[in-house]
Amino acid sequence: MRARLIATALLAVAYLTASPVLAGETAKIDIKLFQFKPKELEVKKGTTVTWTNDDAIEHSVTAGKPGKAAQDFDSGFFTKGGSFSHTFDAAGRFTYFCKRHPNMQAAVKVD
Ligand SMILES: [Cu+2]
């Protein structure tokens, strides 16, 4: 009985000290016909946004603006069916673009 109590206590400690998995919200952006849809997305802090490429051509999801990439995130090129995710932990408006098609520009606004 005592051993069982100790085992239970150890399990509880292991559970409590494990890194917490925060259930953040998720949102999706489609890349279709050389456009990010929606072009302007508003999310709460902590949201994980996933971009999925529906075009049979490679695109990237790169933070910043053409000629002035930011360091926040860069998916590299990925093609049809591929996806990329980024979690927005800070508030602000984050612009991004495709490195191959500079006219593809959009933004995520984080509240
Ligand atoms: Cu592109």
PDB file of C-alpha atoms and ligand atoms in Angstrom:
ATOM      1  CA  MET A   1       0.000   0.000   0.000  1.00  0.00           C
ATOM      2  CA  ARG A   2       2.770   2.385   0.941  1.00  0.00           C
ATOM      3  CA  ALA A   3       4.718   1.541  -2.237  1.00  0.00           C
ATOM      4  CA  ARG A   4       1.632   2.226  -4.263  1.00  0.00           C
ATOM      5  CA  LEU A   5       1.164   5.597  -2.628  1.00  0.00           C
ATOM      6  CA  ILE A   6       4.758   6.504  -3.410  1.00  0.00           C
ATOM      7  CA  ALA A   7       4.344   5.388  -7.019  1.00  0.00           C
ATOM      8  CA  THR A   8       1.223   7.511  -7.313  1.00  0.00           C
ATOM      9  CA  ALA A   9       3.027  10.497  -5.824  1.00  0.00           C
ATOM     10  CA  LEU A  10       5.925  10.067  -8.254  1.00  0.00           C
ATOM     11  CA  LEU A  11       3.533   9.905 -11.175  1.00  0.00           C
ATOM     12  CA  ALA A  12       1.861  13.093  -9.991  1.00  0.00           C
ATOM     13  CA  VAL A  13       5.226  14.861  -9.759  1.00  0.00           C
ATOM     14  CA  ALA A  14       6.195  13.622 -13.231  1.00  0.00           C
ATOM     15  CA  TYR A  15       2.890  14.884 -14.605  1.00  0.00           C
ATOM     16  CA  LEU A  16       3.178  18.296 -12.963  1.00  0.00           C
ATOM     17  CA  THR A  17       6.772  18.913 -14.038  1.00  0.00           C
ATOM     18  CA  ALA A  18       6.256  17.864 -17.659  1.00  0.00           C
ATOM     19  CA  SER A  19       6.345  20.853 -20.012  1.00  0.00           C
ATOM     20  CA  PRO A  20       2.819  22.117 -20.337  1.00  0.00           C
ATOM     21  CA  VAL A  21       1.126  21.629 -23.657  1.00  0.00           C
ATOM     22  CA  LEU A  22      -0.882  24.752 -24.214  1.00  0.00           C
ATOM     23  CA  ALA A  23      -3.854  24.247 -26.442  1.00  0.00           C
ATOM     24  CA  GLY A  24      -3.377  27.270 -28.677  1.00  0.00           C
ATOM     25  CA  GLU A  25      -5.788  28.090 -31.435  1.00  0.00           C
ATOM     26  CA  THR A  26      -5.163  27.215 -35.041  1.00  0.00           C
ATOM     27  CA  ALA A  27      -5.919  28.971 -38.307  1.00  0.00           C
ATOM     28  CA  LYS A  28      -5.434  28.126 -41.956  1.00  0.00           C
ATOM     29  CA  ILE A  29      -4.341  30.044 -45.018  1.00  0.00           C
ATOM     30  CA  ASP A  30      -4.616  28.599 -48.514  1.00  0.00           C
ATOM     31  CA  ILE A  31      -2.143  29.387 -51.251  1.00  0.00           C
ATOM     32  CA  LYS A  32      -4.099  29.210 -54.462  1.00  0.00           C
ATOM     33  CA  LEU A  33      -3.757  30.816 -57.890  1.00  0.00           C
ATOM     34  CA  PHE A  34      -0.722  32.797 -56.712  1.00  0.00           C
ATOM     35  CA  GLN A  35      -2.603  34.315 -53.788  1.00  0.00           C
ATOM     36  CA  PHE A  36      -2.652  33.907 -50.027  1.00  0.00           C
ATOM     37  CA  LYS A  37      -6.234  33.444 -48.875  1.00  0.00           C
ATOM     38  CA  PRO A  38      -7.201  35.210 -46.756  1.00  0.00           C
ATOM     39  CA  LYS A  39      -4.790  37.972 -47.637  1.00  0.00           C
ATOM     40  CA  GLU A  40      -5.267  39.561 -44.223  1.00  0.00           C
ATOM     41  CA  LEU A  41      -5.803  37.196 -41.291  1.00  0.00           C
ATOM     42  CA  GLU A  42      -6.487  38.297 -37.720  1.00  0.00           C
ATOM     43  CA  VAL A  43      -5.655  35.886 -34.896  1.00  0.00           C
ATOM     44  CA  LYS A  44      -5.103  35.843 -31.155  1.00  0.00           C
ATOM     45  CA  LYS A  45      -1.640  35.627 -29.657  1.00  0.00           C
ATOM     46  CA  GLY A  46      -0.457  32.005 -29.480  1.00  0.00           C
ATOM     47  CA  THR A  47      -2.288  30.917 -32.624  1.00  0.00           C
ATOM     48  CA  THR A  48      -0.572  28.467 -34.933  1.00  0.00           C
ATOM     49  CA  VAL A  49      -1.190  29.352 -38.561  1.00  0.00           C
ATOM     50  CA  THR A  50      -0.807  26.696 -41.241  1.00  0.00           C
ATOM     51  CA  TRP A  51      -0.372  27.577 -44.902  1.00  0.00           C
ATOM     52  CA  THR A  52      -1.187  24.901 -47.475  1.00  0.00           C
ATOM     53  CA  ASN A  53      -0.114  25.146 -51.080  1.00  0.00           C
ATOM     54  CA  ASP A  54      -2.848  24.261 -53.587  1.00  0.00           C
ATOM     55  CA  ASP A  55      -0.844  25.357 -56.627  1.00  0.00           C
ATOM     56  CA  ALA A  56       1.206  22.884 -58.654  1.00  0.00           C
ATOM     57  CA  ILE A  57       4.130  25.256 -58.343  1.00  0.00           C
ATOM     58  CA  GLU A  58       6.510  26.066 -55.519  1.00  0.00           C
ATOM     59  CA  HIS A  59       5.835  28.994 -53.216  1.00  0.00           C
ATOM     60  CA  SER A  60       7.358  30.207 -49.985  1.00  0.00           C
ATOM     61  CA  VAL A  61       5.933  31.848 -46.887  1.00  0.00           C
ATOM     62  CA  THR A  62       8.608  34.331 -45.934  1.00  0.00           C
ATOM     63  CA  ALA A  63       8.307  36.990 -43.246  1.00  0.00           C
ATOM     64  CA  GLY A  64       8.801  40.596 -44.241  1.00  0.00           C
ATOM     65  CA  LYS A  65       8.496  42.185 -47.653  1.00  0.00           C
ATOM     66  CA  PRO A  66      10.206  41.495 -50.994  1.00  0.00           C
ATOM     67  CA  GLY A  67      13.778  42.711 -50.781  1.00  0.00           C
ATOM     68  CA  LYS A  68      13.441  43.093 -47.019  1.00  0.00           C
ATOM     69  CA  ALA A  69      12.861  39.661 -45.502  1.00  0.00           C
ATOM     70  CA  ALA A  70      12.388  39.506 -41.737  1.00  0.00           C
ATOM     71  CA  GLN A  71      13.833  36.797 -39.507  1.00  0.00           C
ATOM     72  CA  ASP A  72      10.530  35.686 -37.981  1.00  0.00           C
ATOM     73  CA  PHE A  73       9.868  32.760 -40.321  1.00  0.00           C
ATOM     74  CA  ASP A  74      10.697  31.358 -43.748  1.00  0.00           C
ATOM     75  CA  SER A  75       9.174  28.143 -45.012  1.00  0.00           C
ATOM     76  CA  GLY A  76      11.531  27.657 -47.918  1.00  0.00           C
ATOM     77  CA  PHE A  77       9.860  26.508 -51.133  1.00  0.00           C
ATOM     78  CA  PHE A  78       7.140  23.901 -50.961  1.00  0.00           C
ATOM     79  CA  THR A  79       4.779  22.627 -53.608  1.00  0.00           C
ATOM     80  CA  LYS A  80       1.227  21.316 -53.998  1.00  0.00           C
ATOM     81  CA  GLY A  81      -0.084  19.536 -50.931  1.00  0.00           C
ATOM     82  CA  GLY A  82       2.776  20.778 -48.792  1.00  0.00           C
ATOM     83  CA  SER A  83       2.235  22.938 -45.771  1.00  0.00           C
ATOM     84  CA  PHE A  84       4.073  25.170 -43.329  1.00  0.00           C
ATOM     85  CA  SER A  85       3.127  26.259 -39.823  1.00  0.00           C
ATOM     86  CA  HIS A  86       4.184  29.125 -37.611  1.00  0.00           C
ATOM     87  CA  THR A  87       3.007  30.062 -34.127  1.00  0.00           C
ATOM     88  CA  PHE A  88       2.546  33.774 -33.512  1.00  0.00           C
ATOM     89  CA  ASP A  89       3.549  34.485 -29.912  1.00  0.00           C
ATOM     90  CA  ALA A  90       3.724  38.261 -30.090  1.00  0.00           C
ATOM     91  CA  ALA A  91       1.167  40.892 -30.967  1.00  0.00           C
ATOM     92  CA  GLY A  92       1.615  42.971 -34.091  1.00  0.00           C
ATOM     93  CA  ARG A  93       1.039  42.919 -37.815  1.00  0.00           C
ATOM     94  CA  PHE A  94       3.332  40.517 -39.627  1.00  0.00           C
ATOM     95  CA  THR A  95       3.676  40.860 -43.370  1.00  0.00           C
ATOM     96  CA  TYR A  96       4.955  37.984 -45.471  1.00  0.00           C
ATOM     97  CA  PHE A  97       5.477  37.173 -49.129  1.00  0.00           C
ATOM     98  CA  CYS A  98       6.588  34.512 -51.599  1.00  0.00           C
ATOM     99  CA  LYS A  99      10.260  34.713 -52.548  1.00  0.00           C
ATOM    100  CA  ARG A 100       9.588  33.535 -56.097  1.00  0.00           C
ATOM    101  CA  HIS A 101       6.542  35.706 -56.772  1.00  0.00           C
ATOM    102  CA  PRO A 102       7.069  39.098 -55.065  1.00  0.00           C
ATOM    103  CA  ASN A 103       3.562  40.218 -55.944  1.00  0.00           C
ATOM    104  CA  MET A 104       2.273  37.578 -53.543  1.00  0.00           C
ATOM    105  CA  GLN A 105       2.063  39.546 -50.314  1.00  0.00           C
ATOM    106  CA  ALA A 106      -0.193  39.203 -47.289  1.00  0.00           C
ATOM    107  CA  ALA A 107      -0.260  39.747 -43.545  1.00  0.00           C
ATOM    108  CA  VAL A 108      -1.236  38.172 -40.247  1.00  0.00           C
ATOM    109  CA  LYS A 109      -2.446  40.557 -37.569  1.00  0.00           C
ATOM    110  CA  VAL A 110      -1.956  39.214 -34.052  1.00  0.00           C
ATOM    111  CA  ASP A 111      -3.983  40.723 -31.188  1.00  0.00           C
TER     112      ASP A 111
HETATM  113 CU    CU B   1       5.052  31.901 -55.084  1.00  0.00          CU
END
